[in-house]
Coordinates of N, CA and C in Angstrom, one line a residue:
M210 N -0.3 -9.9 -55.8 CA -0.8 -10.2 -54.4 C 0.3 -10.0 -53.4
R211 N 1.5 -10.5 -53.7 CA 2.6 -10.3 -52.8 C 2.9 -8.8 -52.7
L212 N 2.8 -8.1 -53.7 CA 3.1 -6.6 -53.7 C 2.1 -5.9 -52.9
Q213 N 0.8 -6.3 -53.0 CA -0.3 -5.6 -52.2 C 0.0 -5.9 -50.7
T214 N 0.3 -7.2 -50.4 CA 0.5 -7.5 -49.0 C 1.8 -6.7 -48.5
F215 N 2.8 -6.7 -49.3 CA 4.0 -5.9 -48.9 C 3.6 -4.4 -48.7
L216 N 2.8 -3.8 -49.6 CA 2.5 -2.4 -49.4 C 1.6 -2.2 -48.2
R217 N 0.6 -3.1 -48.0 CA -0.2 -3.0 -46.8 C 0.6 -3.1 -45.5
G218 N 1.5 -4.1 -45.6 CA 2.4 -4.2 -44.4 C 3.3 -3.0 -44.1
R219 N 3.7 -2.4 -45.3 CA 4.5 -1.2 -45.1 C 3.7 -0.1 -44.6
S220 N 2.4 0.1 -45.1 CA 1.7 1.2 -44.6 C 1.3 1.0 -43.1
V221 N 1.1 -0.2 -42.7 CA 0.8 -0.5 -41.3 C 2.0 -0.1 -40.4
L222 N 3.2 -0.5 -40.9 CA 4.4 -0.1 -40.2 C 4.6 1.4 -40.1
R223 N 4.3 2.0 -41.2 CA 4.4 3.5 -41.3 C 3.4 4.2 -40.3
W224 N 2.2 3.6 -40.3 CA 1.2 4.1 -39.5 C 1.6 3.9 -38.0
L225 N 2.1 2.7 -37.7 CA 2.6 2.5 -36.3 C 3.7 3.4 -35.9
A226 N 4.7 3.6 -36.8 CA 5.8 4.5 -36.6 C 5.3 5.9 -36.3
E227 N 4.3 6.4 -37.1 CA 3.8 7.8 -36.9 C 3.0 7.8 -35.6
L228 N 2.3 6.8 -35.2 CA 1.6 6.7 -33.9 C 2.6 6.8 -32.8
A229 N 3.7 6.0 -32.9 CA 4.7 6.0 -31.8 C 5.3 7.4 -31.7
L230 N 5.6 8.1 -32.8 CA 6.2 9.4 -32.8 C 5.2 10.4 -32.2
V231 N 3.9 10.4 -32.5 CA 2.9 11.3 -32.0 C 2.8 11.0 -30.4
S232 N 2.8 9.7 -30.1 CA 2.6 9.4 -28.6 C 3.9 9.8 -27.9
A233 N 5.0 9.7 -28.4 CA 6.2 10.1 -27.7 C 6.2 11.7 -27.6
G234 N 5.7 12.4 -28.6 CA 5.7 13.8 -28.5 C 4.7 14.3 -27.4
V235 N 3.5 13.6 -27.4 CA 2.5 14.0 -26.4 C 3.1 13.7 -25.0
F236 N 3.7 12.5 -24.9 CA 4.3 12.2 -23.6 C 5.4 13.2 -23.1
L237 N 6.2 13.6 -24.1 CA 7.3 14.6 -23.7 C 6.7 15.9 -23.4
A238 N 5.6 16.3 -24.1 CA 5.0 17.6 -23.8 C 4.4 17.5 -22.4
L239 N 3.7 16.4 -22.0 CA 3.1 16.3 -20.7 C 4.2 16.3 -19.6
L240 N 5.3 15.6 -19.9 CA 6.5 15.6 -19.0 C 7.0 17.0 -18.8
A241 N 7.2 17.7 -19.8 CA 7.7 19.1 -19.8 C 6.7 20.0 -19.0
D242 N 5.4 19.9 -19.2 CA 4.4 20.6 -18.5 C 4.4 20.3 -17.1
Q243 N 4.6 19.0 -16.7 CA 4.7 18.6 -15.3 C 5.9 19.2 -14.7
W244 N 7.0 19.2 -15.3 CA 8.2 19.7 -14.8 C 8.1 21.2 -14.6
R245 N 7.5 22.0 -15.5 CA 7.3 23.4 -15.4 C 6.4 23.7 -14.2
E246 N 5.3 22.9 -14.1 CA 4.4 23.1 -13.0 C 5.0 22.9 -11.6
S247 N 5.8 21.8 -11.6 CA 6.5 21.4 -10.4 C 7.5 22.5 -10.0
R248 N 8.2 23.1 -11.0 CA 9.1 24.2 -10.7 C 8.4 25.4 -10.2
E249 N 7.3 25.7 -10.8 CA 6.5 26.8 -10.3 C 6.0 26.6 -8.8
H250 N 5.6 25.4 -8.5 CA 5.2 25.1 -7.1 C 6.4 25.3 -6.2
R251 N 7.6 24.8 -6.6 CA 8.7 24.9 -5.7 C 9.1 26.4 -5.5
Q252 N 8.9 27.2 -6.5 CA 9.2 28.6 -6.4 C 8.2 29.3 -5.5
L253 N 6.9 29.0 -5.6 CA 5.9 29.5 -4.8 C 6.2 29.2 -3.3
A254 N 6.6 27.9 -3.1 CA 6.9 27.5 -1.7 C 8.2 28.3 -1.2
A255 N 9.2 28.4 -2.0 CA 10.4 29.1 -1.6 C 10.0 30.6 -1.3
D256 N 9.3 31.2 -2.1 CA 8.9 32.6 -1.9 C 8.1 32.8 -0.6
A257 N 7.1 31.8 -0.4 CA 6.3 31.9 0.8 C 7.2 31.7 2.0
L258 N 8.1 30.8 2.0 CA 9.0 30.6 3.2 C 9.8 31.9 3.5
R259 N 10.3 32.5 2.4 CA 11.1 33.7 2.6 C 10.2 34.8 3.2
N260 N 9.0 34.9 2.7 CA 8.0 36.0 3.2 C 7.7 35.6 4.7
F261 N 7.4 34.4 5.0 CA 7.1 34.0 6.4 C 8.2 34.3 7.3
A262 N 9.4 34.0 6.9 CA 10.6 34.2 7.7 C 10.7 35.7 8.1
E263 N 10.6 36.5 7.1 CA 10.7 38.0 7.3 C 9.6 38.5 8.2
E264 N 8.4 38.1 7.9 CA 7.3 38.6 8.7 C 7.3 38.1 10.1
M265 N 7.7 36.8 10.3 CA 7.8 36.3 11.7 C 8.9 37.0 12.5
R266 N 10.0 37.3 11.8 CA 11.1 38.1 12.6 C 10.5 39.4 13.0
V267 N 9.8 40.1 12.1 CA 9.2 41.4 12.4 C 8.2 41.3 13.6
N268 N 7.3 40.2 13.5 CA 6.3 40.1 14.6 C 7.0 39.7 15.9
R269 N 8.0 38.8 15.8 CA 8.7 38.5 17.0 C 9.4 39.7 17.7
K270 N 10.0 40.5 16.8 CA 10.6 41.7 17.4 C 9.6 42.6 18.0
A271 N 8.4 42.8 17.4 CA 7.3 43.6 18.0 C 6.9 43.1 19.3
V272 N 6.8 41.8 19.5 CA 6.4 41.2 20.8 C 7.6 41.4 21.8
A273 N 8.8 41.2 21.4 CA 9.9 41.3 22.3 C 10.1 42.7 22.8
D274 N 9.8 43.7 21.9 CA 10.0 45.1 22.2 C 9.1 45.6 23.3
V275 N 7.9 45.0 23.5 CA 7.0 45.4 24.5 C 7.0 44.5 25.8
R276 N 7.8 43.5 25.8 CA 7.8 42.5 26.9 C 8.1 43.2 28.2
A277 N 9.3 43.9 28.3 CA 9.7 44.6 29.5 C 8.7 45.6 30.0
Y278 N 8.1 46.4 29.1 CA 7.1 47.4 29.5 C 5.9 46.7 30.1
H279 N 5.4 45.6 29.5 CA 4.2 45.0 30.0 C 4.4 44.4 31.4
E280 N 5.6 43.8 31.6 CA 5.9 43.3 32.9 C 6.0 44.4 33.9
R281 N 6.7 45.5 33.5 CA 6.8 46.6 34.5 C 5.4 47.2 34.8
L282 N 4.6 47.3 33.7 CA 3.2 47.9 33.9 C 2.4 47.0 34.8
A283 N 2.5 45.7 34.7 CA 1.7 44.8 35.5 C 2.1 44.9 36.9
R284 N 3.4 45.0 37.2 CA 3.9 45.2 38.6 C 3.4 46.6 39.1
G285 N 3.5 47.6 38.3 CA 3.1 49.0 38.7 C 1.6 49.0 39.1
V286 N 0.8 48.3 38.2 CA -0.7 48.3 38.4 C -1.0 47.6 39.7
G287 N -0.3 46.4 40.0 CA -0.5 45.7 41.2 C -0.1 46.5 42.5
E288 N 0.9 47.3 42.4 CA 1.4 48.1 43.5 C 0.3 49.3 43.7
F289 N -0.1 49.8 42.6 CA -1.1 50.9 42.7 C -2.4 50.4 43.3
L290 N -2.9 49.2 43.0 CA -4.1 48.7 43.5 C -3.9 48.3 45.0
A291 N -2.6 47.9 45.4 CA -2.4 47.5 46.8 C -2.3 48.8 47.7
A292 N -2.0 49.9 47.2 CA -1.8 51.2 48.0 C -3.2 51.7 48.4
E293 N -3.2 52.3 49.5 CA -4.4 52.9 50.1 C -4.6 54.4 49.6
G294 N -5.8 54.8 49.7 CA -6.0 56.2 49.4 C -6.7 56.4 48.0
P295 N -7.0 57.6 47.7 CA -7.7 57.9 46.4 C -6.8 57.5 45.2
R296 N -7.5 57.3 44.1 CA -6.8 56.8 42.9 C -7.0 57.7 41.7
P297 N -6.6 58.9 41.7 CA -6.8 59.8 40.5 C -5.8 59.3 39.4
M298 N -6.0 59.8 38.2 CA -5.2 59.4 37.1 C -3.8 59.8 37.2
E299 N -3.6 61.0 37.8 CA -2.1 61.4 37.9 C -1.4 60.4 38.8
R300 N -2.0 59.9 39.9 CA -1.3 59.0 40.7 C -1.1 57.7 40.0
F301 N -2.1 57.2 39.2 CA -2.0 56.0 38.4 C -0.9 56.1 37.5
Q302 N -0.8 57.2 36.8 CA 0.3 57.3 35.8 C 1.7 57.4 36.5
A303 N 1.8 58.0 37.6 CA 3.0 58.1 38.3 C 3.4 56.7 38.9
A304 N 2.5 56.0 39.4 CA 2.8 54.7 40.1 C 3.1 53.7 39.0
T305 N 2.5 53.7 37.9 CA 2.7 52.6 36.9 C 3.6 53.0 35.8
G306 N 3.9 54.2 35.5 CA 4.6 54.6 34.4 C 3.9 54.3 33.1
F307 N 2.6 54.5 33.2 CA 1.6 54.2 32.1 C 1.9 55.1 30.9
R308 N 2.2 54.4 29.7 CA 2.4 55.1 28.4 C 1.5 54.4 27.4
G309 N 0.3 54.1 27.8 CA -0.6 53.4 26.9 C -0.4 51.9 27.1
V310 N -1.3 51.0 26.6 CA -1.1 49.6 26.7 C -0.2 49.0 25.8
Q311 N 0.2 49.7 24.7 CA 1.1 49.3 23.7 C 0.9 47.9 23.2
P312 N -0.3 47.7 22.5 CA -0.6 46.4 21.9 C 0.3 46.1 20.8
V313 N 0.5 44.8 20.5 CA 1.3 44.4 19.4 C 0.5 44.4 18.1
M314 N 1.0 45.0 17.1 CA 0.3 45.0 15.8 C 0.9 44.0 14.9
F315 N 0.4 42.9 14.7 CA 1.0 41.8 14.0 C 0.8 42.0 12.5
E316 N 1.9 41.8 11.7 CA 1.8 41.8 10.3 C 1.3 40.4 9.8
H317 N 0.5 40.4 8.8 CA 0.0 39.1 8.3 C -0.1 39.0 6.8
T318 N 0.6 39.9 6.1 CA 0.7 39.9 4.6 C 1.2 38.7 4.0
A319 N 2.2 38.1 4.6 CA 2.8 36.8 4.1 C 1.7 35.7 4.1
W320 N 1.0 35.7 5.2 CA -0.1 34.7 5.4 C -1.2 34.9 4.3
D321 N -1.6 36.1 4.2 CA -2.7 36.4 3.2 C -2.2 36.0 1.8
L322 N -1.0 36.3 1.5 CA -0.4 36.0 0.1 C -0.4 34.5 -0.1
A323 N 0.1 33.8 0.9 CA 0.2 32.3 0.9 C -1.1 31.7 0.6
L324 N -2.1 32.2 1.3 CA -3.5 31.7 1.1 C -4.0 32.0 -0.3
A325 N -3.7 33.2 -0.8 CA -4.2 33.6 -2.1 C -3.5 32.8 -3.2
T326 N -2.2 32.5 -3.0 CA -1.5 31.7 -4.1 C -1.5 30.2 -3.8
Q327 N -2.1 29.8 -2.8 CA -2.2 28.4 -2.3 C -0.8 27.8 -2.1
A328 N 0.2 28.7 -1.7 CA 1.5 28.2 -1.5 C 1.7 27.2 -0.3
L329 N 0.8 27.4 0.7 CA 0.9 26.4 1.8 C 0.8 25.0 1.4
A330 N 0.0 24.7 0.3 CA -0.1 23.3 -0.2 C 1.2 22.7 -0.7
Y331 N 2.2 23.6 -1.0 CA 3.4 23.1 -1.6 C 4.5 23.0 -0.5
L332 N 4.2 23.3 0.7 CA 5.1 23.2 1.8 C 4.9 21.8 2.5
P333 N 6.0 21.3 3.1 CA 5.8 20.1 3.9 C 4.6 20.3 4.9
Q334 N 3.9 19.3 5.1 CA 2.6 19.4 5.9 C 3.0 19.8 7.4
D335 N 4.0 19.3 8.0 CA 4.3 19.7 9.4 C 4.7 21.1 9.5
L336 N 5.4 21.6 8.5 CA 5.8 23.0 8.5 C 4.7 23.9 8.2
A337 N 3.8 23.6 7.3 CA 2.6 24.4 7.1 C 1.7 24.5 8.3
Y338 N 1.6 23.3 9.0 CA 0.9 23.3 10.2 C 1.4 24.2 11.3
S339 N 2.8 24.1 11.5 CA 3.4 25.0 12.5 C 3.3 26.5 12.2
I340 N 3.4 26.8 10.9 CA 3.2 28.2 10.6 C 1.8 28.6 10.8
S341 N 0.9 27.8 10.4 CA -0.6 28.1 10.7 C -0.8 28.3 12.1
R342 N -0.3 27.5 13.0 CA -0.5 27.7 14.4 C 0.0 29.0 14.9
I343 N 1.1 29.5 14.4 CA 1.7 30.8 14.8 C 0.7 31.9 14.4
Y344 N 0.2 31.8 13.2 CA -0.7 32.9 12.7 C -2.0 32.8 13.5
T345 N -2.5 31.7 13.8 CA -3.7 31.5 14.6 C -3.5 32.2 16.0
R346 N -2.4 31.9 16.6 CA -2.1 32.5 17.9 C -2.0 34.0 17.8
Q347 N -1.4 34.5 16.8 CA -1.2 35.9 16.6 C -2.6 36.6 16.5
Q348 N -3.5 36.0 15.7 CA -4.8 36.5 15.4 C -5.6 36.5 16.7
T349 N -5.6 35.4 17.5 CA -6.3 35.3 18.7 C -5.8 36.4 19.7
F350 N -4.5 36.5 19.8 CA -4.0 37.6 20.7 C -4.4 38.9 20.2
Q351 N -4.3 39.2 18.9 CA -4.7 40.5 18.4 C -6.1 40.8 18.7
T352 N -7.0 39.8 18.5 CA -8.4 40.0 18.8 C -8.6 40.3 20.3
Y353 N -7.9 39.6 21.2 CA -8.0 39.9 22.6 C -7.5 41.3 22.9
E354 N -6.5 41.8 22.3 CA -6.0 43.1 22.6 C -7.0 44.2 22.1
N355 N -7.5 43.9 20.9 CA -8.5 44.9 20.4 C -9.8 44.9 21.2
S356 N -10.2 43.8 21.7 CA -11.4 43.7 22.5 C -11.2 44.5 23.8
F357 N -10.0 44.3 24.4 CA -9.8 45.1 25.6 C -9.8 46.6 25.4
A358 N -9.1 47.0 24.3 CA -9.0 48.4 24.0 C -10.4 49.0 23.7
Q359 N -11.2 48.3 23.0 CA -12.5 48.8 22.7 C -13.4 48.9 23.9
G360 N -13.3 47.9 24.8 CA -14.1 47.8 26.0 C -13.6 48.8 27.0
M361 N -12.4 49.0 27.2 CA -11.9 49.9 28.3 C -11.7 51.4 28.0
F362 N -11.3 51.6 26.7 CA -11.0 53.0 26.4 C -12.1 53.7 25.6
G363 N -13.2 53.7 26.2 CA -14.4 54.4 25.6 C -14.5 55.9 26.1
P364 N -15.6 56.5 25.7 CA -15.7 57.9 26.1 C -15.9 58.1 27.6
L365 N -16.4 57.1 28.3 CA -16.7 57.2 29.7 C -15.6 56.8 30.6
T366 N -14.6 56.2 30.1 CA -13.5 55.7 30.9 C -12.8 56.7 31.8
F367 N -12.5 57.9 31.3 CA -11.8 58.9 32.1 C -12.7 59.9 32.7
Q368 N -14.0 59.7 32.7 CA -15.0 60.7 33.2 C -14.9 60.7 34.8
H369 N -14.6 59.7 35.4 CA -14.5 59.6 36.9 C -13.0 59.8 37.3
D370 N -12.8 60.4 38.4 CA -11.4 60.6 38.8 C -10.8 59.4 39.4
D371 N -11.6 58.4 39.9 CA -11.1 57.2 40.5 C -10.8 56.2 39.4
T372 N -9.5 55.8 39.3 CA -9.0 54.9 38.2 C -8.9 53.4 38.7
G373 N -9.5 53.1 39.9 CA -9.5 51.8 40.5 C -10.0 50.7 39.5
A374 N -11.2 51.0 38.9 CA -11.9 50.0 38.0 C -11.0 49.8 36.8
L375 N -10.4 50.9 36.2 CA -9.5 50.8 35.1 C -8.3 50.0 35.5
A376 N -7.7 50.2 36.6 CA -6.5 49.5 37.0 C -6.8 48.0 37.2
R377 N -8.0 47.7 37.8 CA -8.3 46.3 38.0 C -8.5 45.5 36.6
S378 N -9.2 46.2 35.7 CA -9.4 45.6 34.4 C -8.0 45.4 33.7
M379 N -7.2 46.4 33.8 CA -5.8 46.4 33.2 C -5.0 45.2 33.9
Q380 N -5.2 45.0 35.1 CA -4.4 44.0 35.8 C -4.8 42.6 35.2
V381 N -6.1 42.4 35.0 CA -6.6 41.1 34.4 C -6.0 41.0 33.0
Y382 N -6.1 42.1 32.2 CA -5.6 42.1 30.8 C -4.1 41.8 30.8
L383 N -3.3 42.5 31.6 CA -1.8 42.3 31.7 C -1.5 40.9 32.1
T384 N -2.2 40.3 33.0 CA -2.0 38.9 33.4 C -2.0 38.0 32.2
D385 N -3.0 38.1 31.4 CA -3.1 37.4 30.1 C -2.0 37.7 29.1
V386 N -1.7 39.0 29.0 CA -0.7 39.4 28.0 C 0.6 38.8 28.5
N387 N 0.9 38.8 29.7 CA 2.2 38.4 30.2 C 2.3 36.8 30.2
I388 N 1.2 36.1 29.9 CA 1.3 34.7 29.6 C 1.4 34.4 28.1
Q389 N 0.6 35.2 27.3 CA 0.6 35.0 25.9 C 1.9 35.4 25.2
E390 N 2.5 36.5 25.6 CA 3.7 37.0 24.9 C 4.9 36.1 25.0
P391 N 5.2 35.6 26.2 CA 6.3 34.6 26.3 C 6.0 33.3 25.5
G392 N 4.8 32.9 25.4 CA 4.4 31.7 24.6 C 4.6 32.0 23.1
L393 N 4.2 33.2 22.7 CA 4.5 33.5 21.3 C 5.9 33.6 20.9
L394 N 6.7 34.1 21.8 CA 8.2 34.2 21.6 C 8.8 32.8 21.5
Q395 N 8.3 31.8 22.3 CA 8.8 30.5 22.3 C 8.3 29.8 20.9
A396 N 7.1 30.1 20.5 CA 6.5 29.6 19.3 C 7.4 30.1 18.1
Y397 N 7.7 31.4 18.0 CA 8.5 31.9 17.0 C 9.9 31.2 17.0
D398 N 10.5 31.0 18.2 CA 11.8 30.5 18.2 C 11.8 29.0 17.8
A399 N 10.7 28.4 17.9 CA 10.6 26.9 17.5 C 10.3 26.9 16.0
V400 N 9.6 27.8 15.4 CA 9.3 27.7 14.0 C 10.3 28.4 13.1
L401 N 10.9 29.5 13.5 CA 11.9 30.2 12.6 C 13.0 29.3 12.1
P402 N 13.6 28.4 12.9 CA 14.6 27.5 12.3 C 14.0 26.5 11.3
M403 N 12.7 26.2 11.4 CA 12.1 25.3 10.5 C 11.9 26.0 9.1
V404 N 11.8 27.4 9.1 CA 11.8 28.1 7.8 C 13.2 28.5 7.3
G405 N 14.2 28.1 8.0 CA 15.6 28.3 7.6 C 16.2 29.6 8.2
V406 N 15.7 30.0 9.3 CA 16.2 31.3 9.9 C 16.5 31.1 11.3
A407 N 17.6 31.7 11.8 CA 17.8 31.7 13.2 C 17.0 32.7 13.9
P408 N 16.3 32.4 15.0 CA 15.5 33.4 15.7 C 16.2 34.6 16.2

């Protein structure tokens, strides 16, 4: 009887020891999996930040490169509209220095990739929000530029010799452009240090 009790006690202890070992193994495996997943998330976030920094620098430069031209063009269009007399295209070009409207073509590959990989979820919330605002502003501005170009530069735009209507439309467009572009530059300058880059 004592022997049976001893053997049962021993098998219960053995069973408890095996259960503890299996439980510890499962716990360690879950811990390792969680560490690996956390490391992947940190890597996704770091890659996304690097991509955002590069793309925002490129987009900021694209806006900065056309700022002086858009300001000059707006002044030239205003002077052209204030002048008396006929308004043929040659006079418009001479008065304004018109070399096209030169819209900004924003890159957004980093944004698309961050959405596809869900990397935004692994960034601090305030940083993800700030980056999202930049891309929303870019998209809104790009849509505005595209709409103006489609509306103004159709097949009938240059059929008439008088460019007064074109100049008035361009004046309204450039007023908005010359408000939006400085705002975008300020937004880039605020966000770029947050992604670890000097503007």
